Coordinates of C-alpha atoms and ligand atoms in Angstrom, one line a residue:
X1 CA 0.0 0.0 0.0
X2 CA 1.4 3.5 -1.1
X3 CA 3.1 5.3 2.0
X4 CA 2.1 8.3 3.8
X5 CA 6.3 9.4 4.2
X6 CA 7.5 8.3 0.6
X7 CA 9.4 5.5 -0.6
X8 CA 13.3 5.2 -0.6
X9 CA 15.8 5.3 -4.0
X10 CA 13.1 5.1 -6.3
X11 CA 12.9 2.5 -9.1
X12 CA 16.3 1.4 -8.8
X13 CA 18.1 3.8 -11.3
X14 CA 21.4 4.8 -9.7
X15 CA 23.2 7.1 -12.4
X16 CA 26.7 6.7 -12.2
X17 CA 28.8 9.7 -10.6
X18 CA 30.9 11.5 -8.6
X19 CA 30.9 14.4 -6.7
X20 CA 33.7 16.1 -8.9
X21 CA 35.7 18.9 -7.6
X22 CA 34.4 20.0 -11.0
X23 CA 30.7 20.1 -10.1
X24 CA 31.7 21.4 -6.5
X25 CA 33.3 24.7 -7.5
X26 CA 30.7 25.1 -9.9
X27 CA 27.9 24.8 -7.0
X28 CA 29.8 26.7 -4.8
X29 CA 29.9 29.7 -7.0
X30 CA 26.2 29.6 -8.2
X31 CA 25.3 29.1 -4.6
X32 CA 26.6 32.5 -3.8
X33 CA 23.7 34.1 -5.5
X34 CA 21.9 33.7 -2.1
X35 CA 24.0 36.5 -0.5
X36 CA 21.9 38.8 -2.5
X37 CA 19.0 37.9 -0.9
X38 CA 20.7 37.3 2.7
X39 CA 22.4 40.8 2.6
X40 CA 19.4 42.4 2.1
X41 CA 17.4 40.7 4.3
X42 CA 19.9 41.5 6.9
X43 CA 21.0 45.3 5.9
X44 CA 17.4 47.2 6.0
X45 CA 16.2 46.2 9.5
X46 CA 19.7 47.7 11.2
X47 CA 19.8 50.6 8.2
X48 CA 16.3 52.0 9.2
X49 CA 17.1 52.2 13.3
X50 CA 19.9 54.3 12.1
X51 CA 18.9 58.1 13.3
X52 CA 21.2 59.6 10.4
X53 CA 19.0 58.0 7.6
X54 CA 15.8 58.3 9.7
X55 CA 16.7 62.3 10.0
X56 CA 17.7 62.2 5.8
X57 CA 14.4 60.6 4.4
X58 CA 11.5 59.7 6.9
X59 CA 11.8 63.3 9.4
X60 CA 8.5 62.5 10.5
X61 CA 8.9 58.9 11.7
X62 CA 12.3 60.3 13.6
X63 CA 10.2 62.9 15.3
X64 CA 7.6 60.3 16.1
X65 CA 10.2 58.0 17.5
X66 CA 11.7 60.3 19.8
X67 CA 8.8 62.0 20.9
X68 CA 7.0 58.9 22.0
X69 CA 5.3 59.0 25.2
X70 CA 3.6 55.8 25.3
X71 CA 3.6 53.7 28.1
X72 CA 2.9 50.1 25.9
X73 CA 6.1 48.1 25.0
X74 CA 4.4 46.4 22.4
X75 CA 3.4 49.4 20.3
X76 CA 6.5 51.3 21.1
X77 CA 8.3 51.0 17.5
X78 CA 5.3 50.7 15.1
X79 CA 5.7 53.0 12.0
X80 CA 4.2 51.9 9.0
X81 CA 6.5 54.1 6.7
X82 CA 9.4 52.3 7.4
X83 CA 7.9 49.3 6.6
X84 CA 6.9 50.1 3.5
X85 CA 10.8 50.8 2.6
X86 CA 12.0 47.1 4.2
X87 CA 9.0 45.1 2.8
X88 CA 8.6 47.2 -1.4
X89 CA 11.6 45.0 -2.4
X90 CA 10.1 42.1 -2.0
X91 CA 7.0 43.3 -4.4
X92 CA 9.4 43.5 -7.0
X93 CA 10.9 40.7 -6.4
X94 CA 7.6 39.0 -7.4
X95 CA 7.2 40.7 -10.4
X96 CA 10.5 39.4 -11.3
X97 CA 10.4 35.8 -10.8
X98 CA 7.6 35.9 -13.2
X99 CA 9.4 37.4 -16.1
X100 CA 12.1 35.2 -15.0
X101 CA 10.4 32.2 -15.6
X102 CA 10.6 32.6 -19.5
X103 CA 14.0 33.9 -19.5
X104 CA 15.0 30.8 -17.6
X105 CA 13.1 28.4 -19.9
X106 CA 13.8 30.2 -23.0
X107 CA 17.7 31.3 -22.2
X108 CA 19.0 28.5 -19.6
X109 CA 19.3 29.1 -16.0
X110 CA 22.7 31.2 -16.2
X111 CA 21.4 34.2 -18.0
X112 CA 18.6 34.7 -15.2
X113 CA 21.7 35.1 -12.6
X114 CA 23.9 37.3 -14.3
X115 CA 20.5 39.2 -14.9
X116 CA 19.6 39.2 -11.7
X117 CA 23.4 40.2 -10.2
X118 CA 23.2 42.7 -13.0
X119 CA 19.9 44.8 -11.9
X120 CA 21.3 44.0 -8.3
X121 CA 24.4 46.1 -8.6
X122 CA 22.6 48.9 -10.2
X123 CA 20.5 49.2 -7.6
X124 CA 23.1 48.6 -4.7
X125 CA 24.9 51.8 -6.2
X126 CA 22.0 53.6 -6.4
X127 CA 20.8 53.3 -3.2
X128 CA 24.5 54.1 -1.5
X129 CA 24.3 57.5 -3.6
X130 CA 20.7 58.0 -2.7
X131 CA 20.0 62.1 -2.0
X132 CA 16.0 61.6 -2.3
X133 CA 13.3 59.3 -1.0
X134 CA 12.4 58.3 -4.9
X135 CA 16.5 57.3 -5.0
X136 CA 16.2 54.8 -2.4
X137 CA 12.8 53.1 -3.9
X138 CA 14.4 53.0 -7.4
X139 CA 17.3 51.4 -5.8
X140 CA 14.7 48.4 -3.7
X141 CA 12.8 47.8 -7.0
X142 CA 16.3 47.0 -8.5
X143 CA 17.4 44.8 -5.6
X144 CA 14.0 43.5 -5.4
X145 CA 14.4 42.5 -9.1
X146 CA 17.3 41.0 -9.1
X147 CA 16.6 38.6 -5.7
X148 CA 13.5 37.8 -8.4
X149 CA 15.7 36.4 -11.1
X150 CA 18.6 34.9 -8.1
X151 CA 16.0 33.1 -6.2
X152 CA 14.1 31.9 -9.4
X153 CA 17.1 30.3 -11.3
X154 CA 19.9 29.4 -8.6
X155 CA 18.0 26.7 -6.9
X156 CA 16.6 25.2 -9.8
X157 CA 20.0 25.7 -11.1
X158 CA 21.6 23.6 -8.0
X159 CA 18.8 20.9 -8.0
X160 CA 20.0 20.0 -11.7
X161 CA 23.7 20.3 -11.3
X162 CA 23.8 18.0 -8.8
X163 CA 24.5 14.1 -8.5
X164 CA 21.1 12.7 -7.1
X165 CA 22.7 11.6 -3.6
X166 CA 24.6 15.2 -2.8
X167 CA 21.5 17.2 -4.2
X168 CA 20.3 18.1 -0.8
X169 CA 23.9 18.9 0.5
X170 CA 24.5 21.0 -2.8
X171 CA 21.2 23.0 -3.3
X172 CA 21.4 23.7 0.3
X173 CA 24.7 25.8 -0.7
X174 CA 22.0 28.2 -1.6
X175 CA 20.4 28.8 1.7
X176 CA 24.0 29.1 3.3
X177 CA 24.8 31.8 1.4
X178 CA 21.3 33.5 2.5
X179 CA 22.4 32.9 6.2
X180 CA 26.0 34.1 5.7
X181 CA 24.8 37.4 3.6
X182 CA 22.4 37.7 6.6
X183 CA 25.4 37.4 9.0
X184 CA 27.5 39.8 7.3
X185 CA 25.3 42.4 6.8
X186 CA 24.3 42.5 11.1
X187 CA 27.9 42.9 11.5
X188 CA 28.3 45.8 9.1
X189 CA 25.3 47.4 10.6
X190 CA 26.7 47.2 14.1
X191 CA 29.8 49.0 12.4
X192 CA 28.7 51.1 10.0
X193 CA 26.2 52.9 12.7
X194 CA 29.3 54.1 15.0
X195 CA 30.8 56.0 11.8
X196 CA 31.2 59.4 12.6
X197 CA 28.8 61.7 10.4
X198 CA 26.3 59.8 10.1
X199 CA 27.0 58.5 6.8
X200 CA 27.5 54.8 7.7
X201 CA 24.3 53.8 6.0
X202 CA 25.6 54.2 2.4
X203 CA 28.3 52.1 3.0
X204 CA 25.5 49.4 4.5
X205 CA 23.4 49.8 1.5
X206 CA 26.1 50.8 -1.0
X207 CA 27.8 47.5 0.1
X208 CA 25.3 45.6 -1.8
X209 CA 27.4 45.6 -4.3
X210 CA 29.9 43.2 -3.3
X211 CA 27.9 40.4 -3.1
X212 CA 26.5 41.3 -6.5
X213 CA 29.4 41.4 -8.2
X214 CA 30.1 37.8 -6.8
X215 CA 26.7 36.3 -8.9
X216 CA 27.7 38.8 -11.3
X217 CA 31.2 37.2 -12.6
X218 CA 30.2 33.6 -11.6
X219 CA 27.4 33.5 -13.3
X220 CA 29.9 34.4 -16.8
X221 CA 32.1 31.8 -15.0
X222 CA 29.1 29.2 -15.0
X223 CA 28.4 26.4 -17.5
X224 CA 24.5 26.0 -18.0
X225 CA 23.0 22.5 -16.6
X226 CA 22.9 19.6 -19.1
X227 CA 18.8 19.9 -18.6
X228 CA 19.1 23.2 -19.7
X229 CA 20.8 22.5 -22.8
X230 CA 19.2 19.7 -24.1
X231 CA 15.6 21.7 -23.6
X232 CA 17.5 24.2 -25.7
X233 CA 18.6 21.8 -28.4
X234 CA 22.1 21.1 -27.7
X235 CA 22.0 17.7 -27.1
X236 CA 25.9 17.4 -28.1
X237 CA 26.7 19.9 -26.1
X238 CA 24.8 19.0 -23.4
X239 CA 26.1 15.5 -23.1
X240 CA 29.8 16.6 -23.0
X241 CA 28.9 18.8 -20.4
X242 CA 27.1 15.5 -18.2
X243 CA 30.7 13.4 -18.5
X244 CA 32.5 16.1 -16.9
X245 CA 30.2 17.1 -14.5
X246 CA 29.4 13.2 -13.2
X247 CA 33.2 12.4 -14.0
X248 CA 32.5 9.5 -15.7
X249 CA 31.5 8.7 -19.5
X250 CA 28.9 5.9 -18.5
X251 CA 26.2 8.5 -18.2
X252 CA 23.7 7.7 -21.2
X253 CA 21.4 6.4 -18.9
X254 CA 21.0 10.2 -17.4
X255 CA 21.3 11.5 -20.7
X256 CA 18.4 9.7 -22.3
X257 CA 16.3 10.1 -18.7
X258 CA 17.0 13.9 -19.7
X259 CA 16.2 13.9 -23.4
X260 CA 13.0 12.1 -22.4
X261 CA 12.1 14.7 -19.9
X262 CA 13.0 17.4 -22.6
X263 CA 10.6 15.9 -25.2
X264 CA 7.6 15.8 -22.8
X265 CA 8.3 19.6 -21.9
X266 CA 8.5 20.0 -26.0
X267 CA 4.8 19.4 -26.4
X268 CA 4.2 21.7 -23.4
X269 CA 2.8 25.1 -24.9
X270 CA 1.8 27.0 -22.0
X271 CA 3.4 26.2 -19.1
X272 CA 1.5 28.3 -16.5
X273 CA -1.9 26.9 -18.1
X274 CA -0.4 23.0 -17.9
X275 CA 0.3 23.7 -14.0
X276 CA -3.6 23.6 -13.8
X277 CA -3.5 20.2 -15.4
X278 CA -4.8 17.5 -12.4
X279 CA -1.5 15.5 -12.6
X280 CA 0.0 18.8 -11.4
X281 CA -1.8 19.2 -8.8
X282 CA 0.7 17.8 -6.3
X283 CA 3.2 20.0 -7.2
X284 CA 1.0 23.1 -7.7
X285 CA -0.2 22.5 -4.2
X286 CA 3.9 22.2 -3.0
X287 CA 4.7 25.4 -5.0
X288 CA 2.3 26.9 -2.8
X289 CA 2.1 25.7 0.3
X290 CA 5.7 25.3 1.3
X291 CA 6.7 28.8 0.7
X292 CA 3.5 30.5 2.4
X293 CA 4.1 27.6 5.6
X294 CA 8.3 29.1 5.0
X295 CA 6.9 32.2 5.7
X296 CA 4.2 31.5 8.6
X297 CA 7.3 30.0 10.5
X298 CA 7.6 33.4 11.8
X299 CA 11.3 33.9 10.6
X300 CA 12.0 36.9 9.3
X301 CA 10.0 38.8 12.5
X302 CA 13.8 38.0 14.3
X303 CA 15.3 38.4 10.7
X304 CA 14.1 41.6 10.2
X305 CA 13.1 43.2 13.3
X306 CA 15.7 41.1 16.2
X307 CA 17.4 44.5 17.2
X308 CA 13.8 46.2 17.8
X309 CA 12.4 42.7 19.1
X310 CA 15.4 42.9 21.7
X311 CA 14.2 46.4 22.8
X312 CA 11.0 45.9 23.1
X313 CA 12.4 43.3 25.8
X314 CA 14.1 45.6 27.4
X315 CA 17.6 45.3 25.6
X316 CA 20.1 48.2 25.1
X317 CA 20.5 49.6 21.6
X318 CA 24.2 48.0 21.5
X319 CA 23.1 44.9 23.7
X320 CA 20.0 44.3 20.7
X321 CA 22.5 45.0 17.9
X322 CA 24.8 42.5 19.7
X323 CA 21.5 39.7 20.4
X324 CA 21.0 39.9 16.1
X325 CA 25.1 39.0 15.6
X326 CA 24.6 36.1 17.6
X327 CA 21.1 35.0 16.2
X328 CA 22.3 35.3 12.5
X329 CA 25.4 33.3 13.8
X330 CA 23.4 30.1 14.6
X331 CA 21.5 30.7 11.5
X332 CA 24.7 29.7 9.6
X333 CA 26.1 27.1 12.0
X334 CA 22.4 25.2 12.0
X335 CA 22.0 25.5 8.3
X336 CA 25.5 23.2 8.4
X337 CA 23.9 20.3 10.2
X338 CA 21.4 20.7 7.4
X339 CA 23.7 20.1 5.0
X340 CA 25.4 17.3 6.9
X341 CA 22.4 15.4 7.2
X342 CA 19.9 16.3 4.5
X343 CA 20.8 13.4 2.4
X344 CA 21.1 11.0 5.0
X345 CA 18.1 12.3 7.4
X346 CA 15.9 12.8 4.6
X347 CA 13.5 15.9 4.1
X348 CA 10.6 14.9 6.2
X349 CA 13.0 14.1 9.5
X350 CA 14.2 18.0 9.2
X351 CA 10.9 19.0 9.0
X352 CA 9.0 17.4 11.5
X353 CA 12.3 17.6 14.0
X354 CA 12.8 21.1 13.1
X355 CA 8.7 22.2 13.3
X356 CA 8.5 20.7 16.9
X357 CA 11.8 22.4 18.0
X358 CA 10.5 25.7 16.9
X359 CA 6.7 24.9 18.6
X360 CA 8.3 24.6 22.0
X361 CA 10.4 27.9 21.4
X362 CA 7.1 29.9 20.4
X363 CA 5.4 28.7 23.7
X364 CA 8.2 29.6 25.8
X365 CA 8.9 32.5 24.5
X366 CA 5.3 34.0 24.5
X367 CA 5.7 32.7 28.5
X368 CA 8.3 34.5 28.8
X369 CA 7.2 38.0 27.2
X370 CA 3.3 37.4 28.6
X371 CA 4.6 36.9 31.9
X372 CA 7.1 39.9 32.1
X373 CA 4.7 42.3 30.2
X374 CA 1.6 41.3 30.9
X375 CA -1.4 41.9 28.3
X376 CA -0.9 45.9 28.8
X377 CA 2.7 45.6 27.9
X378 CA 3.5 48.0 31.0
X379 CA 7.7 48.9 30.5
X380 CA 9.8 47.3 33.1
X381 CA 13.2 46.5 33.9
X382 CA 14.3 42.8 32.5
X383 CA 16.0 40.9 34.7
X384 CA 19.4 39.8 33.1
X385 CA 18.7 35.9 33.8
X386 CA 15.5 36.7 32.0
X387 CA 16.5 38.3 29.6
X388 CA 19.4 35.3 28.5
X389 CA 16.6 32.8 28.4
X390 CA 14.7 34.7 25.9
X391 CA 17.3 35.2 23.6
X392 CA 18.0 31.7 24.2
X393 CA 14.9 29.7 23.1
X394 CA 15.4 32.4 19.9
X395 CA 18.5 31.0 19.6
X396 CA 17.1 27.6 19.6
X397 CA 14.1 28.6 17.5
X398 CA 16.2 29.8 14.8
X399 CA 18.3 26.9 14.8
X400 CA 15.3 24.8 14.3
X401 CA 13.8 26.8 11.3
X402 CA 17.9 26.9 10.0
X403 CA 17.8 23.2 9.4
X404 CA 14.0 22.6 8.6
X405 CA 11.8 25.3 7.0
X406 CA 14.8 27.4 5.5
X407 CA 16.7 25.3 3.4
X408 CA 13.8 22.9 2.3
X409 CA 11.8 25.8 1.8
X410 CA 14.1 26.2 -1.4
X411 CA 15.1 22.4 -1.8
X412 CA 12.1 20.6 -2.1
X413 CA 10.3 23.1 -4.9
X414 CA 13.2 23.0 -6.9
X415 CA 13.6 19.2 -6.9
X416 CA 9.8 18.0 -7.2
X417 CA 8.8 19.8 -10.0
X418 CA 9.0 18.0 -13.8
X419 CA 11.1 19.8 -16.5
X420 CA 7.9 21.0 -18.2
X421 CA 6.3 23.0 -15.7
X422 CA 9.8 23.5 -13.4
X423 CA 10.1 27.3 -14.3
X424 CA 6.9 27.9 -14.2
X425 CA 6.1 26.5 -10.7
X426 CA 9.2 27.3 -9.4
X427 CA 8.3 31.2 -9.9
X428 CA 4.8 30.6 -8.0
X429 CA 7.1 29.4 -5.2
X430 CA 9.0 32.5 -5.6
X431 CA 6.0 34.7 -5.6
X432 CA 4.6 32.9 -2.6
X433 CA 7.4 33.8 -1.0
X434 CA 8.1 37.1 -1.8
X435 CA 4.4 38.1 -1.1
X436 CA 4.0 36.5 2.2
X437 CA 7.7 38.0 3.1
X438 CA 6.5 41.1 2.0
X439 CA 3.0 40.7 4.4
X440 CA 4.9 39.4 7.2
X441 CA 7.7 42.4 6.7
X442 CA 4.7 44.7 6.7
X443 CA 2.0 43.9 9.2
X444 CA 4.5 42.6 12.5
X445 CA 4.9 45.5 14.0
X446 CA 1.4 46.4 13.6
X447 CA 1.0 42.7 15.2
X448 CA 2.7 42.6 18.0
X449 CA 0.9 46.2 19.2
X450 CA -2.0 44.3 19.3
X451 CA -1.9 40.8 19.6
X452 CA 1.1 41.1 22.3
X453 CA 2.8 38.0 23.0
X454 CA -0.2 36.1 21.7
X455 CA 1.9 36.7 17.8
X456 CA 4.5 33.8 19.0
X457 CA 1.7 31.6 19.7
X458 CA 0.0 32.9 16.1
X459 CA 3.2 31.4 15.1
X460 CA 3.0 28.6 16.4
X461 CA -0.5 27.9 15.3
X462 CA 0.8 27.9 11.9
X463 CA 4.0 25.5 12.7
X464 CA 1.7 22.8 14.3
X465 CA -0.7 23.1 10.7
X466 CA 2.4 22.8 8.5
X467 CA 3.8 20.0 10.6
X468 CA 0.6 17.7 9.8
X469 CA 0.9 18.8 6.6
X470 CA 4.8 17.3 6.4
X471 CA 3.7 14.1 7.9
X472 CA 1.0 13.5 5.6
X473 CA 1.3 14.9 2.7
X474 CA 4.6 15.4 1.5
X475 CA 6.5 11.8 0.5
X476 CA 10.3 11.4 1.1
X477 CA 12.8 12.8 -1.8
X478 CA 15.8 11.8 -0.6
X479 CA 18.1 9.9 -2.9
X480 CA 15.9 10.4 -5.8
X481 CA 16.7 11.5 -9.1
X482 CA 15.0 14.7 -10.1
X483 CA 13.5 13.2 -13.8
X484 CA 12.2 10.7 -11.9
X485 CA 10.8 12.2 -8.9
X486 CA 6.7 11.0 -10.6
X487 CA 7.3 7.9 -8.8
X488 CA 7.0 9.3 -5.4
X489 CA 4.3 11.2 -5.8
X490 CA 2.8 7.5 -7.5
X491 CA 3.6 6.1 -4.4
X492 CA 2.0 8.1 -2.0
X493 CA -1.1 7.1 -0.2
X494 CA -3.1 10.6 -1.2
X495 CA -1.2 12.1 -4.7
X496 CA -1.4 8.6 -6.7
X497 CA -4.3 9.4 -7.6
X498 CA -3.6 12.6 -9.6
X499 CA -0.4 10.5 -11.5
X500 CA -0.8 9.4 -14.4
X501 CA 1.0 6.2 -15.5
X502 CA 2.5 7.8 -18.5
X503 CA 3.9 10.6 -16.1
X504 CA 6.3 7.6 -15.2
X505 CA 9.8 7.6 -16.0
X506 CA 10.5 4.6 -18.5
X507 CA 6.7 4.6 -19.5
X508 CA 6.0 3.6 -16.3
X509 CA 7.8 0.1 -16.5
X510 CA 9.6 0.9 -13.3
X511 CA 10.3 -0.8 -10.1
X512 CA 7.6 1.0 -7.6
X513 CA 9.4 0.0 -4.4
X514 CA 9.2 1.3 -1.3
X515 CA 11.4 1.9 0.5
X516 CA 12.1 0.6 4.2
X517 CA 11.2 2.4 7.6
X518 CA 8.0 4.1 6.4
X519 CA 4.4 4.0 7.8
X520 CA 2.0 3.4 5.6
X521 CA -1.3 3.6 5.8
Ligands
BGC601 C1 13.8 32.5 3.9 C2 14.0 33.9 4.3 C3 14.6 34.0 5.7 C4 15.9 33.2 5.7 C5 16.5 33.2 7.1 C6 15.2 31.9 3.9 O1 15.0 30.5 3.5 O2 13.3 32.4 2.6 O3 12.7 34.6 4.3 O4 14.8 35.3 6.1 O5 15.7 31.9 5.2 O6 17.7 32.5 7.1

């Protein structure tokens, strides 16, 4: 009977390969195009609780800020405004992934980075010159765009590249570089906000540009992926390319797997009409779902808002700065263990481990806040014990989400999806994404000044949901090769039905085993 988890390696292909230094390097480069997104997620929460660039463009907000007399912690640091400026990008960013889709399709994943690094730059330089409000949103529309064409291509980009037994380590690259981009940019902020002058937030948003220039030049460095090629037409080419990425000439097997996968996206006309086909409707429901759950996590409220999270708790401004270092820190050092055991563990251990670590953190923390600040949020001195705890169970809260929700947030979309509809889904993930980062961005501040500490346990509603969800609905990938992945949807105790048999790789001729240690139901 079909599983409720999955199945293991999935009809018995094993392609021949090695994890070449070859197809290494070339991951590690394209898997820079995350710090794009990292940097930025990390630069504009510290950039707009600097007075200097309050003072320059939002007066008013400044003024309200210092002239606040109210008495609720909560409610103490809601501006709208400012908002607006963190969360536009992200708009863009939508728009983007959609227009990225063809380019991707049409052009090969490559041309979507160096677009998207491109449009990056430009607006990382424009935004570190900025003189007028309209300067600044120019500049976020630009960023915005280019995180649109980065996050649409790199992970399908890493997904393909990959040998089938290092594809979660690999595509995980991605999400490091998010993390470390994150990472870098807190520990700018902290800097660049003691510069004399006041100027310090044009080197944090001018210093976009760095991590641009990285995607920039290695997407020029980059060879396109052999799926790419061949559903280009160059199926000489393309082969070449598959021997010395796998290291070894035996790879026909792959090849024609490939070529078959192009041919069936061939007959495909309109890819966003097809993802409403039924036997899509496992993977239109994924492209969904798993960024809007990414998103419900919680995240990016300590992604974006940690420093003013921290004083609302009672923090000092450098103490708060300090609390966001060490957060983003074990953001990087979980995602790691992610990448250590993601191809070992499997997906759905991550996720359920990962969504029950974070559950416990949300209750404790709301505990915590409730208790100290009651339902009228009355100011008060913190305790320092107190205070450690908090920031602890964040601590652990973050490393939970670092090796669940984050990086299988990108992984999964990128590797269920079949050639013929993978650009096109992959950018509804993207705009799924974008818009519910954009939402969160937006309305948290607004949320926490009235639902109080009751927003963790929000949270945490939507953790337990998402965590059924895992357990249920989503079947194990692990180990599986991506033009193959129909069989696990085939095998699974609620999604066969929407399978065709001639979605099946080999005409549906192949070994349907499941594989060992899963309940079925
Ligand atoms: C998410 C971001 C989040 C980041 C944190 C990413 O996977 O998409 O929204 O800020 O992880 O590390």
């Amino acid at each position: 009977m079909p599983a409720v988890g999955g199945i293991g390696p999935a009809n018995g292909t094993a392609y021949p390969g090695n994890l070449t230094p070859f197809v290494t390097i070339t991951c590690i480069v394209a898997a820079m195009g995350g710090l794009i997104f990292g940097y930025d997620i990390g630069i504009s929460g510290g950039v707009t609780s600097m007075d200097s660039f309050l003072k320059k463009f939002f007066p008013s907000v400044y003024e309200k800020e210092n002239a606040d007399t109210s008495t609720n912690q909560y409610c103490k640091f809601n501006s709208p405004t400012l908002t607006m400026f963190t969360s536009s990008l992200y708009l863009a960013a939508l728009l983007a992934s959609l227009v990225a889709s063809s380019v991707t399709r049409l052009f090969g994943r490559r041309l979507s980075m160096l677009i998207g690094g491109i449009l990056f730059c430009i607006g990382a330089i424009v935004n570190g010159f900025a003189e007028a409000v309209w300067m600044l949103i120019v500049g976020r529309l630009l960023l915005g765009f280019g995180i649109g064409f980065a996050n649409q291509s790199v992970p399908l980009y890493l997904s393909e590249m990959a040998p089938y037994k290092f594809r979660g380590a690999l595509n995980i690259g991605f999400q490091l570089s998010i993390t470390i981009g994150i990472l870098v940019a807190n520990v700018l902020n902290y800097f660049f906000a003691k510069i004399k002058g006041g100027w310090g937030w044009r080197l944090s948003l001018g210093g976009a540009v760095v991590p641009a220039l990285i995607i920039t030049i290695g997407s020029l460095l980059l060879t396109d992926t052999p799926n790419s090629m061949i559903e280009r037409g160059q199926f000489e080419g393309a082969k070449k390319k598959l021997i010395k990425i796998r290291g070894v000439d035996n790879v026909d097997e792959e090849y024609e797997d490939l070529v078959a996968a192009s041919e069936a996206s061939k007959k495909v006309e309109h890819p966003w009409r097809n993802l409403l086909q039924t036997k899509y409707r496992p993977h239109l429901t994924m492209a969904i779902l798993i960024p809007f759950f990414q998103q419900l996590t919680g995240i990016n409220v300590i992604m974006f808002y940690a420093p003013v999270l921290f004083k609302t708790i009672g923090f000092g401004s450098d103490a708060s700065l300090m609390s966001a270092v060490i957060t983003g820190l074990v953001n990087v050092l979980a995602t790691l263990v992610s990448i250590y055991g993601v191809d070992k563990w499997g997906r759905r251990f991550l996720f359920l481990e990962g969504g029950i670590q974070m559950l416990i953190c949300q209750i404790a923390v709301a505990a915590f806040i409730g208790a100290k600040f009651g339902v009228n949020g009355e100011p008060g001195e913190l305790p320092k014990w107190y205070a450690v705890v908090v920031v602890l169970f964040i601590c652990i809260y973050v490393a939970g989400f670092a090796w669940s929700w984050g990086p299988l947030g990108w992984l999964v979309p990128s590797e269920i999806f079949p050639l013929e509809i993978r650009s096109a889904a992959q950018s509804i993930n993207v705009s799924v994404n974008m818009i519910f980062t954009f939402l969160i961005a937006q309305v948290f501040l607004e949320m926490l000044c009235h639902m109080k500490f009751g927003l963790f346990l929000f949270f945490a509603f939507w953790v337990v949901v998402m965590s059924i969800f895992i357990f249920f609905f989503l079947p194990e990938t692990k180990g599986v090769p991506i033009e193959e992945m129909a069989i696990v949807w085939k095998n699974h105790w609620y999604w066969e039905k929407y399978i065709p048999d001639d979605a099946l790789p080999h005409g549906g001729n192949g070994n349907l085993e499941m594989g060992s240690g899963v309940k079925s139901v």
